[in-house]
Amino acid sequence: MKYCSTCSTPLELRIPEGDNRPRSCCPGCGVIHYVNPKIVVGSIPTFEGKVLLCKRAIEPRYGFWTLPAGFMELNETTHEGAQRETWEEAGAKIKLGPLFTMFDVIRAEQVHIYFRAEMSSAEFCAGEESLDVKLFSEEEIPWDELAFKTVSKTLSLFFADRKAGQYTLHTGDVYDHTDWAASQFKV
Amino acid sequence: MKYCSTCSTPLELRIPEGDNRPRSCCPGCGVIHYVNPKIVVGSIPTFEGKVLLCKRAIEPRYGFWTLPAGFMELNETTHEGAQRETWEEAGAKIKLGPLFTMFDVIRAEQVHIYFRAEMSSAEFCAGEESLDVKLFSEEEIPWDELAFKTVSKTLSLFFADRKAGQYTLHTGDVYDHTDWAASQFKV
Ligand SMILES: [Zn+2]
Ligand SMILES: [Zn+2]
């Protein structure tokens, strides 16, 4: 962020009065431009015990499998966002269940939240951002070809909870984010 | 948003290729400037059954009571954000418990999340953004002087769950946001 989006004046990085961290401040119009984490909303769509995954047609992680998810938009709820992403990426209509995971991904400046979901039918199809969409049983999950750590963690918790006979909310964060390859979950 | 924050060119509002909604696009450098909802993180700090509230020293809702909460920052987790806000606004150290409420506030372009929390001691003090900080028993809560709907809803759910002997996660949204005064919760 170099220029003020309100008046186009070059911005100054400084700590505003009464604040305690540097912000992009405009010496022209006085506006302070805050940057905050974004929310990624998604679902765990299931049909007859199988889970619906999408093969990514976009970067990052082109060709890897993921749960349907994307940035929450303005003018929608987290629930609506999860349903929209599932429709756009996987062509599936879902009945949303409870919130299942909420993970902080500090390095990406994001918070990822996944809801459990039941597909209304076996109908689905690859959206513009997917190369393929497929239902997987637990044994068929391509663990080594999953796109994101939050997806593999959400799936492994999902199957563990299902086996235990009780689903609970899981929150945590991908810490050790300075060494991404070695990073682990704190749940 | 009128000018590109990357190159200062005046922005155009149009639907980018492969997208389905208008975005602020830069004809100069090609950057698309997305705007997404922000996360407000807060806590329900308790000490010997009483809840800690802050009297706001800032707008909006100057002089009204609220739970400690504020915008989640970059480089912190939701948990760290809730602890930081509780420290900054109420001078209280807390041990964070489970996520208790997650509410969409579409009209404000925000998602509010509150964690249950236990104060480590009875020590607290008004921060820069608070006129006063006080512990309230359920009977003492100033329901008519609470700052925000998400705060009153979180508090009423908290006391109801406490009475029932079991706390559960509550999600929902303030719908009917076109008529804010009459708006209700869908939980
Ligand atoms: Zn400006
Ligand atoms: Zn530009």
GROMACS .gro file of C-alpha atoms and ligand atoms in nm:
model
  376
    1MET     CA    1   0.000   0.000   0.000
    2LYS     CA    2   0.179   0.311  -0.128
    3TYR     CA    3  -0.091   0.566  -0.212
    4CYS     CA    4  -0.409   0.682  -0.037
    5SER     CA    5  -0.710   0.509  -0.198
    6THR     CA    6  -0.924   0.809  -0.098
    7CYS     CA    7  -0.713   1.099  -0.234
    8SER     CA    8  -0.402   0.941  -0.406
    9THR     CA    9  -0.146   1.114  -0.177
   10PRO     CA   10   0.164   0.901  -0.100
   11LEU     CA   11   0.112   0.729   0.238
   12GLU     CA   12   0.330   0.749   0.549
   13LEU     CA   13   0.385   0.451   0.778
   14ARG     CA   14   0.356   0.581   1.136
   15ILE     CA   15   0.183   0.512   1.468
   16PRO     CA   16  -0.136   0.722   1.489
   17GLU     CA   17  -0.214   0.905   1.813
   18GLY     CA   18  -0.375   0.672   2.066
   19ASP     CA   19  -0.269   0.365   1.869
   20ASN     CA   20   0.024   0.135   1.936
   21ARG     CA   21   0.126   0.000   1.596
   22PRO     CA   22   0.234   0.150   1.263
   23ARG     CA   23  -0.044   0.215   1.010
   24SER     CA   24  -0.055   0.354   0.658
   25CYS     CA   25  -0.158   0.714   0.727
   26CYS     CA   26  -0.250   0.977   0.466
   27PRO     CA   27  -0.090   1.320   0.522
   28GLY     CA   28  -0.330   1.460   0.258
   29CYS     CA   29  -0.679   1.369   0.381
   30GLY     CA   30  -0.597   1.219   0.722
   31VAL     CA   31  -0.747   0.876   0.655
   32ILE     CA   32  -0.579   0.581   0.830
   33HIS     CA   33  -0.576   0.269   0.615
   34TYR     CA   34  -0.609  -0.040   0.837
   35VAL     CA   35  -0.528  -0.388   0.710
   36ASN     CA   36  -0.686  -0.683   0.887
   37PRO     CA   37  -0.703  -1.062   0.843
   38LYS     CA   38  -0.954  -1.202   0.595
   39ILE     CA   39  -1.201  -1.482   0.650
   40VAL     CA   40  -1.198  -1.795   0.434
   41VAL     CA   41  -1.530  -1.983   0.460
   42GLY     CA   42  -1.585  -2.339   0.348
   43SER     CA   43  -1.783  -2.657   0.399
   44ILE     CA   44  -1.735  -3.031   0.445
   45PRO     CA   45  -2.005  -3.152   0.205
   46THR     CA   46  -2.104  -3.515   0.264
   47PHE     CA   47  -2.326  -3.759   0.079
   48GLU     CA   48  -2.387  -4.111   0.208
   49GLY     CA   49  -2.074  -4.088   0.422
   50LYS     CA   50  -1.845  -3.967   0.146
   51VAL     CA   51  -1.684  -3.622   0.136
   52LEU     CA   52  -1.686  -3.394  -0.169
   53LEU     CA   53  -1.346  -3.254  -0.273
   54CYS     CA   54  -1.247  -3.020  -0.557
   55LYS     CA   55  -0.929  -3.040  -0.765
   56ARG     CA   56  -0.800  -2.685  -0.795
   57ALA     CA   57  -0.791  -2.522  -1.139
   58ILE     CA   58  -0.620  -2.212  -0.997
   59GLU     CA   59  -0.305  -2.115  -0.813
   60PRO     CA   60  -0.194  -2.152  -0.542
   61ARG     CA   61  -0.181  -2.532  -0.533
   62TYR     CA   62  -0.310  -2.592  -0.887
   63GLY     CA   63  -0.405  -2.959  -0.932
   64PHE     CA   64  -0.431  -3.035  -0.559
   65TRP     CA   65  -0.752  -3.137  -0.385
   66THR     CA   66  -0.940  -2.913  -0.143
   67LEU     CA   67  -1.267  -2.866   0.037
   68PRO     CA   68  -1.486  -2.599  -0.128
   69ALA     CA   69  -1.388  -2.267   0.035
   70GLY     CA   70  -1.306  -1.909  -0.048
   71PHE     CA   71  -1.298  -1.551   0.075
   72MET     CA   72  -1.609  -1.434   0.254
   73GLU     CA   73  -1.767  -1.144   0.064
   74LEU     CA   74  -1.940  -0.830   0.185
   75ASN     CA   75  -2.319  -0.853   0.216
   76GLU     CA   76  -2.324  -1.220   0.307
   77THR     CA   77  -2.310  -1.422   0.628
   78THR     CA   78  -2.046  -1.687   0.698
   79HIS     CA   79  -2.319  -1.948   0.634
   80GLU     CA   80  -2.414  -1.791   0.301
   81GLY     CA   81  -2.048  -1.766   0.205
   82ALA     CA   82  -1.988  -2.136   0.272
   83GLN     CA   83  -2.295  -2.229   0.067
   84ARG     CA   84  -2.195  -1.994  -0.217
   85GLU     CA   85  -1.842  -2.132  -0.240
   86THR     CA   86  -1.972  -2.490  -0.239
   87TRP     CA   87  -2.209  -2.402  -0.522
   88GLU     CA   88  -1.950  -2.207  -0.724
   89GLU     CA   89  -1.663  -2.455  -0.694
   90ALA     CA   90  -1.844  -2.786  -0.670
   91GLY     CA   91  -2.192  -2.725  -0.812
   92ALA     CA   92  -2.343  -2.877  -0.500
   93LYS     CA   93  -2.642  -2.764  -0.295
   94ILE     CA   94  -2.592  -2.820   0.077
   95LYS     CA   95  -2.777  -2.803   0.405
   96LEU     CA   96  -2.529  -2.640   0.641
   97GLY     CA   97  -2.455  -2.794   0.980
   98PRO     CA   98  -2.261  -2.655   1.278
   99LEU     CA   99  -1.928  -2.479   1.264
  100PHE     CA  100  -1.661  -2.751   1.279
  101THR     CA  101  -1.317  -2.586   1.259
  102MET     CA  102  -1.181  -2.235   1.299
  103PHE     CA  103  -0.808  -2.205   1.227
  104ASP     CA  104  -0.582  -1.902   1.237
  105VAL     CA  105  -0.334  -1.898   0.949
  106ILE     CA  106  -0.122  -1.603   1.057
  107ARG     CA  107   0.126  -1.631   0.771
  108ALA     CA  108  -0.153  -1.594   0.514
  109GLU     CA  109  -0.327  -1.322   0.720
  110GLN     CA  110  -0.642  -1.537   0.719
  111VAL     CA  111  -0.885  -1.715   0.948
  112HIS     CA  112  -1.028  -2.035   0.798
  113ILE     CA  113  -1.369  -2.159   0.910
  114TYR     CA  114  -1.537  -2.481   0.797
  115PHE     CA  115  -1.896  -2.591   0.853
  116ARG     CA  116  -2.023  -2.947   0.836
  117ALA     CA  117  -2.272  -2.988   0.554
  118GLU     CA  118  -2.507  -3.243   0.400
  119MET     CA  119  -2.552  -3.250   0.025
  120SER     CA  120  -2.916  -3.235  -0.080
  121SER     CA  121  -2.847  -3.485  -0.361
  122ALA     CA  122  -2.556  -3.660  -0.535
  123GLU     CA  123  -2.551  -3.383  -0.795
  124PHE     CA  124  -2.231  -3.183  -0.833
  125CYS     CA  125  -2.005  -3.056  -1.110
  126ALA     CA  126  -1.672  -2.877  -1.146
  127GLY     CA  127  -1.703  -2.498  -1.134
  128GLU     CA  128  -1.467  -2.255  -1.309
  129GLU     CA  129  -1.206  -2.284  -1.035
  130SER     CA  130  -1.209  -2.666  -1.028
  131LEU     CA  131  -1.057  -2.923  -1.267
  132ASP     CA  132  -1.259  -3.204  -1.113
  133VAL     CA  133  -1.500  -3.268  -0.826
  134LYS     CA  134  -1.541  -3.609  -0.665
  135LEU     CA  135  -1.689  -3.789  -0.364
  136PHE     CA  136  -1.429  -3.969  -0.151
  137SER     CA  137  -1.473  -4.227   0.121
  138GLU     CA  138  -1.234  -4.195   0.416
  139GLU     CA  139  -1.010  -4.465   0.264
  140GLU     CA  140  -0.998  -4.288  -0.071
  141ILE     CA  141  -0.892  -3.941   0.055
  142PRO     CA  142  -0.576  -3.836  -0.136
  143TRP     CA  143  -0.392  -3.719   0.177
  144ASP     CA  144  -0.068  -3.648  -0.011
  145GLU     CA  145  -0.246  -3.442  -0.274
  146LEU     CA  146  -0.441  -3.209  -0.047
  147ALA     CA  147  -0.395  -2.839  -0.117
  148PHE     CA  148  -0.382  -2.683   0.230
  149LYS     CA  149  -0.293  -2.772   0.588
  150THR     CA  150  -0.628  -2.642   0.713
  151VAL     CA  151  -0.805  -2.881   0.476
  152SER     CA  152  -0.610  -3.191   0.579
  153LYS     CA  153  -0.650  -3.101   0.947
  154THR     CA  154  -1.024  -3.038   0.908
  155LEU     CA  155  -1.066  -3.373   0.729
  156SER     CA  156  -0.865  -3.573   0.981
  157LEU     CA  157  -1.058  -3.417   1.271
  158PHE     CA  158  -1.384  -3.485   1.087
  159PHE     CA  159  -1.312  -3.856   1.044
  160ALA     CA  160  -1.181  -3.886   1.401
  161ASP     CA  161  -1.495  -3.723   1.543
  162ARG     CA  162  -1.718  -3.938   1.324
  163LYS     CA  163  -1.545  -4.250   1.452
  164ALA     CA  164  -1.585  -4.126   1.810
  165GLY     CA  165  -1.955  -4.069   1.748
  166GLN     CA  166  -1.949  -3.701   1.847
  167TYR     CA  167  -1.857  -3.389   1.656
  168THR     CA  168  -1.719  -3.089   1.843
  169LEU     CA  169  -1.584  -2.750   1.740
  170HIS     CA  170  -1.206  -2.740   1.695
  171THR     CA  171  -1.013  -2.415   1.707
  172GLY     CA  172  -0.641  -2.362   1.673
  173ASP     CA  173  -0.370  -2.213   1.465
  174VAL     CA  174  -0.092  -2.306   1.230
  175TYR     CA  175   0.194  -2.178   1.442
  176ASP     CA  176   0.562  -2.215   1.350
  177HIS     CA  177   0.463  -2.016   1.041
  178THR     CA  178   0.818  -1.893   0.987
  179ASP     CA  179   0.906  -2.243   0.865
  180TRP     CA  180   0.596  -2.322   0.664
  181ALA     CA  181   0.703  -2.667   0.544
  182ALA     CA  182   0.760  -2.778   0.903
  183SER     CA  183   0.465  -2.590   1.048
  184GLN     CA  184   0.226  -2.778   1.272
  185PHE     CA  185  -0.119  -2.732   1.413
  186LYS     CA  186  -0.186  -2.627   1.768
  187VAL     CA  187  -0.547  -2.741   1.824
  188MET     CA  188  -1.194   0.360  -0.267
  189LYS     CA  189  -1.115   0.593  -0.558
  190TYR     CA  190  -0.744   0.551  -0.635
  191CYS     CA  191  -0.515   0.250  -0.668
  192SER     CA  192  -0.314   0.210  -0.346
  193THR     CA  193  -0.035   0.046  -0.549
  194CYS     CA  194   0.012   0.302  -0.830
  195SER     CA  195  -0.236   0.593  -0.759
  196THR     CA  196  -0.430   0.552  -1.090
  197PRO     CA  197  -0.806   0.626  -1.060
  198LEU     CA  198  -0.993   0.294  -1.013
  199GLU     CA  199  -1.271   0.147  -1.226
  200LEU     CA  200  -1.559  -0.051  -1.078
  201ARG     CA  201  -1.614  -0.354  -1.304
  202ILE     CA  202  -1.653  -0.732  -1.294
  203PRO     CA  203  -1.310  -0.892  -1.354
  204GLU     CA  204  -1.285  -1.187  -1.594
  205GLY     CA  205  -1.386  -1.511  -1.422
  206ASP     CA  206  -1.548  -1.322  -1.134
  207ASN     CA  207  -1.917  -1.252  -1.078
  208ARG     CA  208  -1.928  -0.927  -0.884
  209PRO     CA  209  -1.797  -0.571  -0.936
  210ARG     CA  210  -1.453  -0.496  -0.790
  211SER     CA  211  -1.232  -0.188  -0.778
  212CYS     CA  212  -0.992  -0.261  -1.067
  213CYS     CA  213  -0.683  -0.061  -1.160
  214PRO     CA  214  -0.645   0.012  -1.534
  215GLY     CA  215  -0.288   0.125  -1.463
  216CYS     CA  216  -0.120  -0.171  -1.292
  217GLY     CA  217  -0.396  -0.433  -1.319
  218VAL     CA  218  -0.436  -0.490  -0.944
  219ILE     CA  219  -0.786  -0.584  -0.824
  220HIS     CA  220  -0.865  -0.434  -0.483
  221TYR     CA  221  -1.090  -0.671  -0.288
  222VAL     CA  222  -1.283  -0.559   0.019
  223ASN     CA  223  -1.389  -0.826   0.269
  224PRO     CA  224  -1.554  -0.838   0.612
  225LYS     CA  225  -1.340  -0.775   0.918
  226ILE     CA  226  -1.320  -0.982   1.234
  227VAL     CA  227  -1.400  -0.833   1.575
  228VAL     CA  228  -1.258  -1.048   1.856
  229GLY     CA  229  -1.359  -1.022   2.218
  230SER     CA  230  -1.394  -1.205   2.547
  231ILE     CA  231  -1.643  -1.261   2.828
  232PRO     CA  232  -1.407  -1.211   3.125
  233THR     CA  233  -1.544  -1.354   3.448
  234PHE     CA  234  -1.430  -1.340   3.808
  235GLU     CA  235  -1.618  -1.522   4.085
  236GLY     CA  236  -1.929  -1.539   3.865
  237LYS     CA  237  -1.928  -1.171   3.771
  238VAL     CA  238  -1.868  -1.041   3.418
  239LEU     CA  239  -1.628  -0.758   3.335
  240LEU     CA  240  -1.771  -0.477   3.120
  241CYS     CA  241  -1.612  -0.157   2.984
  242LYS     CA  242  -1.781   0.181   2.948
  243ARG     CA  243  -1.682   0.312   2.606
  244ALA     CA  244  -1.471   0.628   2.587
  245ILE     CA  245  -1.494   0.632   2.206
  246GLU     CA  246  -1.755   0.650   1.933
  247PRO     CA  247  -1.963   0.475   1.827
  248ARG     CA  248  -2.176   0.430   2.139
  249TYR     CA  249  -1.971   0.655   2.367
  250GLY     CA  250  -2.072   0.603   2.731
  251PHE     CA  251  -2.239   0.266   2.672
  252TRP     CA  252  -2.117  -0.061   2.824
  253THR     CA  253  -1.953  -0.337   2.625
  254LEU     CA  254  -1.749  -0.653   2.649
  255PRO     CA  255  -1.381  -0.598   2.569
  256ALA     CA  256  -1.346  -0.647   2.191
  257GLY     CA  257  -1.189  -0.493   1.885
  258PHE     CA  258  -1.057  -0.553   1.537
  259MET     CA  259  -0.831  -0.853   1.496
  260GLU     CA  260  -0.485  -0.742   1.381
  261LEU     CA  261  -0.238  -0.898   1.139
  262ASN     CA  262   0.026  -1.125   1.299
  263GLU     CA  263  -0.199  -1.245   1.578
  264THR     CA  264  -0.443  -1.533   1.630
  265THR     CA  265  -0.807  -1.486   1.724
  266HIS     CA  266  -0.711  -1.601   2.076
  267GLU     CA  267  -0.426  -1.351   2.098
  268GLY     CA  268  -0.653  -1.076   1.967
  269ALA     CA  269  -0.917  -1.144   2.232
  270GLN     CA  270  -0.652  -1.140   2.506
  271ARG     CA  271  -0.493  -0.822   2.370
  272GLU     CA  272  -0.824  -0.635   2.355
  273THR     CA  273  -0.911  -0.744   2.708
  274TRP     CA  274  -0.575  -0.617   2.828
  275GLU     CA  275  -0.590  -0.288   2.633
  276GLU     CA  276  -0.950  -0.194   2.718
  277ALA     CA  277  -0.994  -0.347   3.061
  278GLY     CA  278  -0.643  -0.400   3.198
  279ALA     CA  279  -0.732  -0.759   3.275
  280LYS     CA  280  -0.526  -1.074   3.224
  281ILE     CA  281  -0.739  -1.370   3.121
  282LYS     CA  282  -0.720  -1.742   3.063
  283LEU     CA  283  -0.915  -1.794   2.743
  284GLY     CA  284  -1.186  -2.061   2.724
  285PRO     CA  285  -1.376  -2.198   2.423
  286LEU     CA  286  -1.531  -1.992   2.146
  287PHE     CA  287  -1.881  -1.898   2.265
  288THR     CA  288  -2.049  -1.685   1.997
  289MET     CA  289  -1.984  -1.606   1.631
  290PHE     CA  290  -2.223  -1.350   1.485
  291ASP     CA  291  -2.239  -1.204   1.135
  292VAL     CA  292  -2.311  -0.832   1.137
  293ILE     CA  293  -2.363  -0.780   0.765
  294ARG     CA  294  -2.452  -0.413   0.794
  295ALA     CA  295  -2.120  -0.336   0.963
  296GLU     CA  296  -1.928  -0.571   0.729
  297GLN     CA  297  -1.800  -0.756   1.035
  298VAL     CA  298  -1.799  -1.097   1.200
  299HIS     CA  299  -1.797  -1.080   1.583
  300ILE     CA  300  -1.648  -1.367   1.781
  301TYR     CA  301  -1.643  -1.396   2.161
  302PHE     CA  302  -1.451  -1.640   2.376
  303ARG     CA  303  -1.535  -1.733   2.733
  304ALA     CA  304  -1.257  -1.627   2.967
  305GLU     CA  305  -1.150  -1.648   3.330
  306MET     CA  306  -0.972  -1.354   3.488
  307SER     CA  307  -0.647  -1.453   3.655
  308SER     CA  308  -0.720  -1.207   3.940
  309ALA     CA  309  -0.962  -0.929   4.034
  310GLU     CA  310  -0.720  -0.674   3.891
  311PHE     CA  311  -0.842  -0.453   3.610
  312CYS     CA  312  -0.840  -0.087   3.508
  313ALA     CA  313  -0.984   0.137   3.241
  314GLY     CA  314  -0.769   0.154   2.927
  315GLU     CA  315  -0.751   0.452   2.689
  316GLU     CA  316  -1.073   0.352   2.514
  317SER     CA  317  -1.271   0.301   2.836
  318LEU     CA  318  -1.427   0.553   3.078
  319ASP     CA  319  -1.481   0.287   3.341
  320VAL     CA  320  -1.444  -0.089   3.390
  321LYS     CA  321  -1.655  -0.286   3.636
  322LEU     CA  322  -1.753  -0.638   3.740
  323PHE     CA  323  -2.129  -0.705   3.714
  324SER     CA  324  -2.336  -0.989   3.853
  325GLU     CA  325  -2.617  -1.111   3.625
  326GLU     CA  326  -2.869  -0.897   3.819
  327GLU     CA  327  -2.653  -0.586   3.784
  328ILE     CA  328  -2.601  -0.598   3.403
  329PRO     CA  329  -2.712  -0.259   3.257
  330TRP     CA  330  -2.914  -0.416   2.974
  331ASP     CA  331  -3.049  -0.082   2.851
  332GLU     CA  332  -2.703   0.074   2.842
  333LEU     CA  333  -2.522  -0.195   2.642
  334ALA     CA  334  -2.338  -0.069   2.335
  335PHE     CA  335  -2.403  -0.338   2.075
  336LYS     CA  336  -2.657  -0.607   1.988
  337THR     CA  337  -2.385  -0.871   1.965
  338VAL     CA  338  -2.282  -0.788   2.322
  339SER     CA  339  -2.632  -0.812   2.472
  340LYS     CA  340  -2.699  -1.134   2.279
  341THR     CA  341  -2.368  -1.286   2.388
  342LEU     CA  342  -2.439  -1.195   2.752
  343SER     CA  343  -2.796  -1.327   2.752
  344LEU     CA  344  -2.683  -1.657   2.593
  345PHE     CA  345  -2.399  -1.677   2.846
  346PHE     CA  346  -2.630  -1.644   3.146
  347ALA     CA  347  -2.886  -1.883   2.993
  348ASP     CA  348  -2.619  -2.149   2.928
  349ARG     CA  349  -2.474  -2.101   3.275
  350LYS     CA  350  -2.820  -2.156   3.427
  351ALA     CA  351  -2.867  -2.467   3.210
  352GLY     CA  352  -2.533  -2.600   3.332
  353GLN     CA  353  -2.383  -2.638   2.983
  354TYR     CA  354  -2.215  -2.393   2.749
  355THR     CA  355  -2.238  -2.447   2.373
  356LEU     CA  356  -2.122  -2.249   2.071
  357HIS     CA  357  -2.385  -2.015   1.929
  358THR     CA  358  -2.366  -1.886   1.574
  359GLY     CA  359  -2.607  -1.659   1.393
  360ASP     CA  360  -2.653  -1.324   1.234
  361VAL     CA  361  -2.818  -0.992   1.289
  362TYR     CA  362  -3.054  -1.009   0.995
  363ASP     CA  363  -3.319  -0.747   0.905
  364HIS     CA  364  -3.019  -0.515   0.885
  365THR     CA  365  -3.204  -0.272   0.658
  366ASP     CA  366  -3.400  -0.160   0.964
  367TRP     CA  367  -3.128  -0.159   1.224
  368ALA     CA  368  -3.339  -0.042   1.516
  369ALA     CA  369  -3.583  -0.327   1.462
  370SER     CA  370  -3.317  -0.583   1.369
  371GLN     CA  371  -3.323  -0.919   1.544
  372PHE     CA  372  -3.094  -1.212   1.592
  373LYS     CA  373  -3.127  -1.537   1.405
  374VAL     CA  374  -2.933  -1.782   1.623
  375ZN      ZN  375  -0.574   1.060   0.153
  376ZN      ZN  376  -0.266   0.045  -0.990
   0.00000   0.00000   0.00000
